One Martini backbone bead per residue (centre of mass of N, CA, C, O) as a GRO file, in nm:
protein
  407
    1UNK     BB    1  -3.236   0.959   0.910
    2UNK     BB    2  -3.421   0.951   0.588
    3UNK     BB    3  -3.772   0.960   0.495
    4UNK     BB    4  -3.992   0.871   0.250
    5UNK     BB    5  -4.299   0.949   0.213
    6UNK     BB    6  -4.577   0.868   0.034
    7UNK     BB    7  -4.677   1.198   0.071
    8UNK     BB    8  -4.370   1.361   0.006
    9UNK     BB    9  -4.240   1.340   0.285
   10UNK     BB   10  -4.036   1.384   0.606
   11UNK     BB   11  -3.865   1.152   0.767
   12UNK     BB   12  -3.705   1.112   1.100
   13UNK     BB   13  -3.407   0.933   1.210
   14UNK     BB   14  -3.299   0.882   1.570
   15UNK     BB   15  -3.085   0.914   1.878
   16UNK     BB   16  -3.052   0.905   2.175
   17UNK     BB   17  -2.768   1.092   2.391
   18UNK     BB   18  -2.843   0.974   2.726
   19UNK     BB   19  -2.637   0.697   2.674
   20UNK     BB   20  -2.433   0.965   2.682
   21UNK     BB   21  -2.269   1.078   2.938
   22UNK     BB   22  -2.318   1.434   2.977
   23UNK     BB   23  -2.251   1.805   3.096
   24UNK     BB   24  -2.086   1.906   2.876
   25UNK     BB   25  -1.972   2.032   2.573
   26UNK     BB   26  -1.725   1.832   2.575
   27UNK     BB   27  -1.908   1.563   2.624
   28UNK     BB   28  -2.043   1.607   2.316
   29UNK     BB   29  -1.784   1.634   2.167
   30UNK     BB   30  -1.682   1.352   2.255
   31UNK     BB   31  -1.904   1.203   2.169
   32UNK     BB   32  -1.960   1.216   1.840
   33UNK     BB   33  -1.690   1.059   1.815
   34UNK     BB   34  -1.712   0.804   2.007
   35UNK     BB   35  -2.028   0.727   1.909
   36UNK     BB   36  -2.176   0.843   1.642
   37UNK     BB   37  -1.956   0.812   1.419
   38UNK     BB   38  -1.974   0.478   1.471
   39UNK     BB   39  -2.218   0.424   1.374
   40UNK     BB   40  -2.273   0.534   1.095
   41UNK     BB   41  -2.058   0.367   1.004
   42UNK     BB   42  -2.194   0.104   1.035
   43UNK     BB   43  -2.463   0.175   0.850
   44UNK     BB   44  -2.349   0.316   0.602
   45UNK     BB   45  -2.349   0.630   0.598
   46UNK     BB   46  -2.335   0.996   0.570
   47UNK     BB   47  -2.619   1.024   0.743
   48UNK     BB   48  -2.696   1.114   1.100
   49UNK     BB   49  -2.911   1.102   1.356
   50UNK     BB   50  -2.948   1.298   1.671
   51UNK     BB   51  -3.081   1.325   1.979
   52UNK     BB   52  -3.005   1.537   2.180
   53UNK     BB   53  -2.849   1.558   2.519
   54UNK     BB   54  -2.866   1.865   2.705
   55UNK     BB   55  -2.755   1.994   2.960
   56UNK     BB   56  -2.751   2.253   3.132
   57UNK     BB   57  -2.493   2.350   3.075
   58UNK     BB   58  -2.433   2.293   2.764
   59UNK     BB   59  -2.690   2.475   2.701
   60UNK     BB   60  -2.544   2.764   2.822
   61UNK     BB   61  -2.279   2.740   2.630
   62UNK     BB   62  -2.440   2.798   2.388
   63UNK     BB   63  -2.678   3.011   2.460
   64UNK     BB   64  -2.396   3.239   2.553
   65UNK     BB   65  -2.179   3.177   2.249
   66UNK     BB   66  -2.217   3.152   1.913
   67UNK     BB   67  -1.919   2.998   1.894
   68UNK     BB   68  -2.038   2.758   1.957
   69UNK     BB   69  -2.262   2.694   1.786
   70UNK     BB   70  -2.101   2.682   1.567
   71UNK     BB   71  -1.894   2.446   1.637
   72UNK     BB   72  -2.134   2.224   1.660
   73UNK     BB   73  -2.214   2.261   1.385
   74UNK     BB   74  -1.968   2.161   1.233
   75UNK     BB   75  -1.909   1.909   1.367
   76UNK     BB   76  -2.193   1.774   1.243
   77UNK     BB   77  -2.081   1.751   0.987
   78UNK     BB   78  -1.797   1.655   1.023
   79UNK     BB   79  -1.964   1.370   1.097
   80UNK     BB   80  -2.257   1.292   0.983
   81UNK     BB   81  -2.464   1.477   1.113
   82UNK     BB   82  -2.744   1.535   1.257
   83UNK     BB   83  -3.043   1.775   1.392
   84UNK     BB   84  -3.402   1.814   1.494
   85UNK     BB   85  -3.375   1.672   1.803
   86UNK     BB   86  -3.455   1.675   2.161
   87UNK     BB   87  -3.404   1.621   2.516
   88UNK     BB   88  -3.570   1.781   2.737
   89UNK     BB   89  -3.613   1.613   3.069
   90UNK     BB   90  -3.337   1.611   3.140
   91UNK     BB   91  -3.120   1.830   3.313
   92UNK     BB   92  -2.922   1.622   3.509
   93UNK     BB   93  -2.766   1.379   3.611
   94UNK     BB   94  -2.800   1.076   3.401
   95UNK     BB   95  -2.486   0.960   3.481
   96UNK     BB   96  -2.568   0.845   3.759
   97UNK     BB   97  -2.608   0.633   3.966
   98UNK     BB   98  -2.860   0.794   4.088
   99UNK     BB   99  -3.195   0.902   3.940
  100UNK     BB  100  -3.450   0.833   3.954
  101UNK     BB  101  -3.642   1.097   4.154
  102UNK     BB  102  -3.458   1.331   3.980
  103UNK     BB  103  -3.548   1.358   3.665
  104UNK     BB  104  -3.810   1.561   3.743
  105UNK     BB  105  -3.595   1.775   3.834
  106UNK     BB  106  -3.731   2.053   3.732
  107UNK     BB  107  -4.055   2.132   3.696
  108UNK     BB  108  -4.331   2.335   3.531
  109UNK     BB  109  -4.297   2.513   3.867
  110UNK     BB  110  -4.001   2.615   3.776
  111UNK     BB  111  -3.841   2.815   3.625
  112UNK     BB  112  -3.596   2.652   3.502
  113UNK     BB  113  -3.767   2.469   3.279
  114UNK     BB  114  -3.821   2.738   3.098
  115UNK     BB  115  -3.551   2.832   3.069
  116UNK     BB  116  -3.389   2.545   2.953
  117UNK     BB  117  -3.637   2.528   2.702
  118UNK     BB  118  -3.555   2.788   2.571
  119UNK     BB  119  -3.280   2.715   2.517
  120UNK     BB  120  -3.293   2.478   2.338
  121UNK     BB  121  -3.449   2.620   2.115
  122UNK     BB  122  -3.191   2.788   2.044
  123UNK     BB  123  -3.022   2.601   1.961
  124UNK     BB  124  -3.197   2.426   1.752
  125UNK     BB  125  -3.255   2.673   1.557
  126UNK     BB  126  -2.908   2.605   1.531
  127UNK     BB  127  -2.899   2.323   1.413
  128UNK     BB  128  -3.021   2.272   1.195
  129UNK     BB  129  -3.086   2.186   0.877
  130UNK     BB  130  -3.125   2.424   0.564
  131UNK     BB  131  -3.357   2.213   0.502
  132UNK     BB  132  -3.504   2.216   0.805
  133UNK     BB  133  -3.785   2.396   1.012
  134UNK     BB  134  -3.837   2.157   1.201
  135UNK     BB  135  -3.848   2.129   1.548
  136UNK     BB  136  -3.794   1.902   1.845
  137UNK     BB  137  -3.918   1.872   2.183
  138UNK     BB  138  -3.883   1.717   2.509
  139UNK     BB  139  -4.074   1.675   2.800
  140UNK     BB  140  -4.199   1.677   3.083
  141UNK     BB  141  -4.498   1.570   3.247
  142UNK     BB  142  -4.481   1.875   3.437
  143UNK     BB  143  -4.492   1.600   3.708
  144UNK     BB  144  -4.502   1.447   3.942
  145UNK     BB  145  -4.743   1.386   4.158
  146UNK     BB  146  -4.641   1.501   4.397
  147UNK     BB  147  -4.678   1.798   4.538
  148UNK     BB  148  -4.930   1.844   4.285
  149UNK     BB  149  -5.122   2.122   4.260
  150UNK     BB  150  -5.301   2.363   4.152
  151UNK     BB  151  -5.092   2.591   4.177
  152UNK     BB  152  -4.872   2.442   4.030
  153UNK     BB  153  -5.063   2.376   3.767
  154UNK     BB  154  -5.076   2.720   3.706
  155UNK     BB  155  -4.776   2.755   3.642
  156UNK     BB  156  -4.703   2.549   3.452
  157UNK     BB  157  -4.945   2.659   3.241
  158UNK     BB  158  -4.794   2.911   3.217
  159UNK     BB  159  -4.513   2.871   3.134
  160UNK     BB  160  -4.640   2.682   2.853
  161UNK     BB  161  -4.734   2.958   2.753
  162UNK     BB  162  -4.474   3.134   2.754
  163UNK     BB  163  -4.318   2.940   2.547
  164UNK     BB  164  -4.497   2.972   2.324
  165UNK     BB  165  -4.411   3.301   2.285
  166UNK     BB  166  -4.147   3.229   2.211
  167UNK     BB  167  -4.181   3.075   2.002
  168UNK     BB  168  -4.282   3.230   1.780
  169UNK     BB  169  -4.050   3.448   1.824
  170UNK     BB  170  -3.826   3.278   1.716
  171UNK     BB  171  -3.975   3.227   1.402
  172UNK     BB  172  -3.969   3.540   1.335
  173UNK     BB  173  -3.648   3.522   1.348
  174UNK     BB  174  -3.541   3.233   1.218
  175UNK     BB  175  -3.736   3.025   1.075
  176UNK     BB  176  -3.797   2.840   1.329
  177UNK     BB  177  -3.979   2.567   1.399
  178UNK     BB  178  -4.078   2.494   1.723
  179UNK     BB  179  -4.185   2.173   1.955
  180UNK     BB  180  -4.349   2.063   2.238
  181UNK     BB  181  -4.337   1.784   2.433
  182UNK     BB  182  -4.522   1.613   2.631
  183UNK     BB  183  -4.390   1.279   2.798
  184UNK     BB  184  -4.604   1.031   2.908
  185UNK     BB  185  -4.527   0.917   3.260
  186UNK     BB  186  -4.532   0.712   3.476
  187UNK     BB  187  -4.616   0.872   3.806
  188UNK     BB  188  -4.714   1.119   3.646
  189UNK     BB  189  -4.950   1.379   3.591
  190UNK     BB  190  -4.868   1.240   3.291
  191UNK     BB  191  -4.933   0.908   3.215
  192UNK     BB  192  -5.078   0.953   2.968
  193UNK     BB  193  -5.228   1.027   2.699
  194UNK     BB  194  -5.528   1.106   2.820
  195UNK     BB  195  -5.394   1.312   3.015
  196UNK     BB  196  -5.275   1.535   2.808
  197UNK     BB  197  -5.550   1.694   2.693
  198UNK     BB  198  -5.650   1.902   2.898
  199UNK     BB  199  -5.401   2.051   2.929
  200UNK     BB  200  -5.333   2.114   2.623
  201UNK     BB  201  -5.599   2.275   2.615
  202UNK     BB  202  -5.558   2.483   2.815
  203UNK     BB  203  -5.331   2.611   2.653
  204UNK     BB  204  -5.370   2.631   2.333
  205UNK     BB  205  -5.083   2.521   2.134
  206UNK     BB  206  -4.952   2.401   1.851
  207UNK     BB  207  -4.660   2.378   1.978
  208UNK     BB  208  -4.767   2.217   2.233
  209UNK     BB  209  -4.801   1.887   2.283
  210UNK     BB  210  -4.630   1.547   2.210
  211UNK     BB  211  -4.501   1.282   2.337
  212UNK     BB  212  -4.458   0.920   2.219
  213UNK     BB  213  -4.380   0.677   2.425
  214UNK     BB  214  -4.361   0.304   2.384
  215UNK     BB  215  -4.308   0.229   2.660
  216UNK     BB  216  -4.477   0.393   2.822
  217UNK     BB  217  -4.741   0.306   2.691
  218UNK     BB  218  -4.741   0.007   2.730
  219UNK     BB  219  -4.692   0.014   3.075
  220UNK     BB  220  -5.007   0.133   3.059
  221UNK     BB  221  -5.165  -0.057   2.828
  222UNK     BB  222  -5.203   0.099   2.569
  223UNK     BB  223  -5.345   0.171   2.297
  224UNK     BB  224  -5.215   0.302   2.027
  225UNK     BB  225  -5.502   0.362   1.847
  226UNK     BB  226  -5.628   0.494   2.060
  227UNK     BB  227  -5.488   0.692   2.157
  228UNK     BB  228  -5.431   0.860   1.881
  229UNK     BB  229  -5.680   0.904   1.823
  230UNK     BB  230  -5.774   1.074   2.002
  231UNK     BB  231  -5.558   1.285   1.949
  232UNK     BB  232  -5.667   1.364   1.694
  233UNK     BB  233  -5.971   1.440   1.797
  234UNK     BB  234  -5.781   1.656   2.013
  235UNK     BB  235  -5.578   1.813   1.843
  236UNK     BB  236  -5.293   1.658   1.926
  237UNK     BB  237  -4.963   1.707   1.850
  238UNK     BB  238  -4.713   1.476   1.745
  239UNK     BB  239  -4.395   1.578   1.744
  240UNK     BB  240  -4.302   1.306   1.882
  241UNK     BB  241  -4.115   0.946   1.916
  242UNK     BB  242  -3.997   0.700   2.097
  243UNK     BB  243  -3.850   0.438   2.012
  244UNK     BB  244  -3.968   0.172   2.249
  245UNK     BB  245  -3.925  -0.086   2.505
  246UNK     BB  246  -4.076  -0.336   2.747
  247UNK     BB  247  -4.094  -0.490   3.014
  248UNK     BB  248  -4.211  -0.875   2.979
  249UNK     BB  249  -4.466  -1.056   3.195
  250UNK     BB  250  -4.680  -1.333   3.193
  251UNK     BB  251  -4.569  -1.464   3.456
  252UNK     BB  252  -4.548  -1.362   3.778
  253UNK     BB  253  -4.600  -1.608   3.946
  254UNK     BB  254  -4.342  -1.726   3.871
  255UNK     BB  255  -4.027  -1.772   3.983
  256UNK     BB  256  -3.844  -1.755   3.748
  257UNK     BB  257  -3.966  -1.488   3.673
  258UNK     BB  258  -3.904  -1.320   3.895
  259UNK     BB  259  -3.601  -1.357   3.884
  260UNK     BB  260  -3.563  -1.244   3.621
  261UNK     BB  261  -3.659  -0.971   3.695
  262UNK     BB  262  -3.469  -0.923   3.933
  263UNK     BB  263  -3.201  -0.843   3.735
  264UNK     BB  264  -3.344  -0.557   3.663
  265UNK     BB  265  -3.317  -0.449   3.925
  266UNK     BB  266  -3.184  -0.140   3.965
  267UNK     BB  267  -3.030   0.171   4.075
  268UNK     BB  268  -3.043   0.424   3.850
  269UNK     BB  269  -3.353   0.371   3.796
  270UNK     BB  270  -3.730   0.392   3.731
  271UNK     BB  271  -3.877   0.179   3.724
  272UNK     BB  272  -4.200   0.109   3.652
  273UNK     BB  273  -4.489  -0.082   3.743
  274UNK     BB  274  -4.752  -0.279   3.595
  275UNK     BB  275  -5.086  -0.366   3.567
  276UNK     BB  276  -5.380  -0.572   3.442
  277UNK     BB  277  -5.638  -0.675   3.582
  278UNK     BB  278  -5.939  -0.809   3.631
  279UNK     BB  279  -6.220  -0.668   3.725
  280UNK     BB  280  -6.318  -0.972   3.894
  281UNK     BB  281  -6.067  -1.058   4.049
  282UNK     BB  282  -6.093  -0.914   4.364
  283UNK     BB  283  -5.757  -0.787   4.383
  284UNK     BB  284  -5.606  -0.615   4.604
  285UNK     BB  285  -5.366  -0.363   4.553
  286UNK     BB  286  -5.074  -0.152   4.456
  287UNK     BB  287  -5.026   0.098   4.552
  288UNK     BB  288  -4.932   0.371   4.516
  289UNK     BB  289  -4.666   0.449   4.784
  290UNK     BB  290  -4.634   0.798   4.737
  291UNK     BB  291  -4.919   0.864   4.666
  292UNK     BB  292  -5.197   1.032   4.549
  293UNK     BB  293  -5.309   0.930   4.261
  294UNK     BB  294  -5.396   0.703   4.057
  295UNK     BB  295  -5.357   0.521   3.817
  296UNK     BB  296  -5.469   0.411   3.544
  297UNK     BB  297  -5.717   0.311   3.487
  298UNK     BB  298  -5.714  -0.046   3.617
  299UNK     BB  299  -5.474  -0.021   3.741
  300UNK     BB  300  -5.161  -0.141   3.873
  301UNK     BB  301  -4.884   0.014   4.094
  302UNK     BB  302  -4.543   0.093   4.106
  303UNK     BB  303  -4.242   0.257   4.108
  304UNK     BB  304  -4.105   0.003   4.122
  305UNK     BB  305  -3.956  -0.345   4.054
  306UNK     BB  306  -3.897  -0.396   4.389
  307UNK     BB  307  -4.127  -0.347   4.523
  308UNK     BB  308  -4.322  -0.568   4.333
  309UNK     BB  309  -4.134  -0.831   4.433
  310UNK     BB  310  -4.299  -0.785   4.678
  311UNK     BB  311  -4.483  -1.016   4.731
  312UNK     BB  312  -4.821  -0.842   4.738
  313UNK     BB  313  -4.801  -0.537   4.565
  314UNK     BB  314  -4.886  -0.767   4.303
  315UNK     BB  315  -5.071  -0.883   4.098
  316UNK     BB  316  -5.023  -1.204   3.952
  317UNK     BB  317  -5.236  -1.316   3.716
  318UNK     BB  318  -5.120  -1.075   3.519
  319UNK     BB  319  -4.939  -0.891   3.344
  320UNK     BB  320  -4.645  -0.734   3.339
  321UNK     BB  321  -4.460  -0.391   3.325
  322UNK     BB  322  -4.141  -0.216   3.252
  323UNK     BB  323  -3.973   0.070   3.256
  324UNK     BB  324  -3.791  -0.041   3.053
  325UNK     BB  325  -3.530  -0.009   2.811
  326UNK     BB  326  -3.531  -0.257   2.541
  327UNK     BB  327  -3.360  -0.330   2.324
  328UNK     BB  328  -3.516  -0.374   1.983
  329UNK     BB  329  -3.338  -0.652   1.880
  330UNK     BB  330  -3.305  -0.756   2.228
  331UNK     BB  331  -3.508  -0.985   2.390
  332UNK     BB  332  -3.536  -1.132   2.641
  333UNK     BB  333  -3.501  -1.418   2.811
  334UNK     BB  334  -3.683  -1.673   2.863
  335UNK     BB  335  -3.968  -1.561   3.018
  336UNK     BB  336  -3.920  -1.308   2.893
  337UNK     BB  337  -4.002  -0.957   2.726
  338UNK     BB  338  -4.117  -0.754   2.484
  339UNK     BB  339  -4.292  -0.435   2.342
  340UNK     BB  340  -4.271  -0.441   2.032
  341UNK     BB  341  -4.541  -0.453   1.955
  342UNK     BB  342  -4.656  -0.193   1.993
  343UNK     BB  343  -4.433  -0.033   1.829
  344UNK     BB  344  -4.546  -0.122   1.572
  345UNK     BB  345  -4.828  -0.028   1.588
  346UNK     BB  346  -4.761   0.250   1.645
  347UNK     BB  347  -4.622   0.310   1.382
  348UNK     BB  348  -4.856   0.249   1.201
  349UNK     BB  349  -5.023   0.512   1.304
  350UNK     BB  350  -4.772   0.747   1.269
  351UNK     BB  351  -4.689   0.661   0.926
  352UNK     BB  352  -4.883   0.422   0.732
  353UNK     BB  353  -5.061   0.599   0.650
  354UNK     BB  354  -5.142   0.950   0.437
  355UNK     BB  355  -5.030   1.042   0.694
  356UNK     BB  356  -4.819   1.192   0.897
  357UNK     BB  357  -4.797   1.249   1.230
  358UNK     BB  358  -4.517   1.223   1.260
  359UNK     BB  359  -4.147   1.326   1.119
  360UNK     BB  360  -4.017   1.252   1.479
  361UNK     BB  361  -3.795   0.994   1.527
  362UNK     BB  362  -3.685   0.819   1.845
  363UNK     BB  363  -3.444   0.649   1.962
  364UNK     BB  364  -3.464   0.525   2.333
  365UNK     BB  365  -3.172   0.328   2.486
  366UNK     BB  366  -3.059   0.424   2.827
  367UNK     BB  367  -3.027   0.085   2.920
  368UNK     BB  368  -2.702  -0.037   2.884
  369UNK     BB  369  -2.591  -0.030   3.150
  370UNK     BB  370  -2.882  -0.179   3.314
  371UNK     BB  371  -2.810  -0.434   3.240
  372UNK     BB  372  -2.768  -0.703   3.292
  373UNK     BB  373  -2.434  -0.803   3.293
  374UNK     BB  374  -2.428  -0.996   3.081
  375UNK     BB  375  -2.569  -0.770   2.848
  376UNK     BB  376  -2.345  -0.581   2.840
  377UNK     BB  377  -2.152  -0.350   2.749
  378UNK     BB  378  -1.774  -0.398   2.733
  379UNK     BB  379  -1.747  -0.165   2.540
  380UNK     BB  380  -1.788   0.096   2.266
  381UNK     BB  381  -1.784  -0.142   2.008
  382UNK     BB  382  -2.089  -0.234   2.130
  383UNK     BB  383  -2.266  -0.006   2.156
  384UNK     BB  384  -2.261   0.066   1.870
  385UNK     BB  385  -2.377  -0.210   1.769
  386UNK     BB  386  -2.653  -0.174   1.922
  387UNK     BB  387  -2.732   0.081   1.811
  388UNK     BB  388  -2.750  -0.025   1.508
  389UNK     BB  389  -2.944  -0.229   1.545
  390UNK     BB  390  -3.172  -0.061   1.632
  391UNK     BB  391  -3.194   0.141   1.357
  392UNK     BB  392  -3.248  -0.106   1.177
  393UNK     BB  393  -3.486  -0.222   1.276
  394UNK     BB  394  -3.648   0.051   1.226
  395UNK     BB  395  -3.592   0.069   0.905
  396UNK     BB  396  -3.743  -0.181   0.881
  397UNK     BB  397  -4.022  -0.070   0.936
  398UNK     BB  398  -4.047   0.172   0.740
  399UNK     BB  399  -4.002  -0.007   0.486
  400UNK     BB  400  -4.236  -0.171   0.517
  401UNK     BB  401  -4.489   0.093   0.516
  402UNK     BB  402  -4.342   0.246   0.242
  403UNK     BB  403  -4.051   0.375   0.325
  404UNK     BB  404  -3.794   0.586   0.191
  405UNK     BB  405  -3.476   0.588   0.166
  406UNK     BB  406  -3.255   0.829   0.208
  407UNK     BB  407  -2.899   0.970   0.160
   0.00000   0.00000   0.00000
């Protein structure tokens, strides 16, 4: 979906598909079919975008024969979809039972992870669509925290250097400019915004910057226009944006809270849960499990949502978030919230301006199977109704904000 933004450029709105589990090129085309034109026409669009994720394989697939990649780009037109930002953060094995702390590996001291986004780099300069020159892709923000020394920190940052001279050079060759964001998420060495400017500051290359998740933000606590302040002072690029919500308890300390917040406690993804007590509040503990650096200044957290209900291993005295990605059209029920408020704030400030700060906006939510038993969708044409429901709320804020659809 584009919209044409006060200042006459184009903002694009599409959704992420690692809601839709696929390891081969195999499984991307037949997510087109069976779950993306089925959104579009529910929208009643004629074009619909899409973010791809693209696994290991589906990716090797495509940069290593470029009649796949003509292929894919064929079947996106006949079905009425584009490409313009890809989710490069999974490598693999996003739709596993449980993917907790693998979808960390491998990290950005890894040759691995760089050769990776390397290949999406290339595929997605194939894929843009002929009136459009820039591209965005997202990736894990360096590393999860533990075994993460100095020398690792530093082969990182040579390799997120490599990348960015890669990206120059696909520029010069294909005349698509490629940019990619590290995506600061609870739990890694890049937790918050205001941790990823340092490290890009590092690096020093307008093509690497930040994305960033509305979820992950908020269960940081932090002030989206604080936040994003800040990255336009350290002139740190908003690459794209992933507009998403956190699961919010107000009162975690009373029993029904607890009881509601553990129906989302499952095995398949990594809750992180976080609180901000009151600097006077007294109440010490909370600190993450797994060892390493702690949360973001003031914050208590724990790795997991199931850790957090244990005891007394968070403070409950102020409320909780975790890293759940909720619906956005579709808020837990009392005594649970979600975190849509951050999400509208944050868009106020990164599209609402005289200037957008970022022009690649991805509803980003991937735990729609992982959702309480009674809340899943029990079809694929309820999936479908589902991710439409979100688009068109995300639609409808950007039209509130003065941004117009186009056609």
């Amino acid at each position: 979906m584009r919209f044409r933004h006060p200042d006459g450029s184009t903002v694009h709105l599409a959704y992420c598909t690692n809601v839709h589990p696929a390891e081969t090129l195999d499984g991307v085309l037949a997510q087109l079919r069976d779950h993306c034109e089925p959104v579009r026409r529910r929208l009643g669009r004629d074009r619909l975008g899409i973010g791809l994720w693209l696994a290991r394989d589906a990716a090797h697939a495509l940069v290593s024969d470029p009649s796949a990649l003509r292929g894919l780009r064929t079947e996106l037109d006949r079905r009425g979809l584009e490409v313009v930002t890809l989710n490069g953060f999974p490598y693999e094995g996003f739709g596993a039972e449980e993917v907790k702390y693998r979808v960390y590996k491998p990290d950005w001291a890894d040759p691995e992870r760089l050769d990776h986004t390397t290949a999406l780099a290339r595929v997605l300069a194939g894929l843009l669509p002929d009136d459009v020159t820039q591209g965005s892709i997202s990736t894990l923000p360096l590393a999860w925290r533990t075994a993460y020394d100095e020398r690792r920190a530093e082969t990182a940052r040579t390799a997120l250097r490599t990348l960015a001279e890669r990206l120059d050079a696909l520029e010069e060759l294909t005349g698509r400019d490629i940019r990619v964001g590290l995506e600061p998420e609870p739990g890694c060495t890049v937790e918050t915004t205001g941790d990823a400017i340092a490290p890009l500051a590092a690096i020093g290359h307008d093509r690497i910057g930040i994305c960033v998740d509305t979820c992950h933000l908020a269960t940081s606590f932090e002030d989206p226009h604080t936040a994003l302040d800040a990255l336009a002072e350290a002139r740190v690029p908003v690459v794209k944006s992933q507009l998403s919500a956190a699961l919010h308890a107000e009162h975690p300390h009373l029993p029904d809270v607890r009881e509601a917040l553990a129906a989302f406690d499952e095995p398949r993804f990594l809750h992180q849960t976080r609180t901000c007590p009151p600097p006077d509040s007294g109440r010490r503990g909370g600190a993450l499990t797994a060892g390493g650096p702690p949360v973001a200044a003031g914050l208590r957290g724990t790795d997991d949502l199931g850790e957090a209900l244990k005891g007394d291993a968070l403070p409950d005295a102020s409320p909780w978030r975790a890293h759940f990605h909720v619906p956005l059209h579709a808020a837990p029920a009392a005594p649970l919230t979600s975190t849509l408020s951050v999400l509208q704030s944050a868009l106020t400030r990164l599209v609402g301006g005289p200037r957008p700060l970022t022009r690649h906006l991805e509803v980003e939510t991937y735990t729609w199977q992982a959702l309480p038993a009674e809340l899943r969708p029990r079809a694929r044409s309820r999936l479908a109704d589902g991710i439409a429901a979100e688009l068109t709320l995300a639609r409808d804020l950007l039209t509130d904000l003065g941004l117009k659809e186009l056609p």
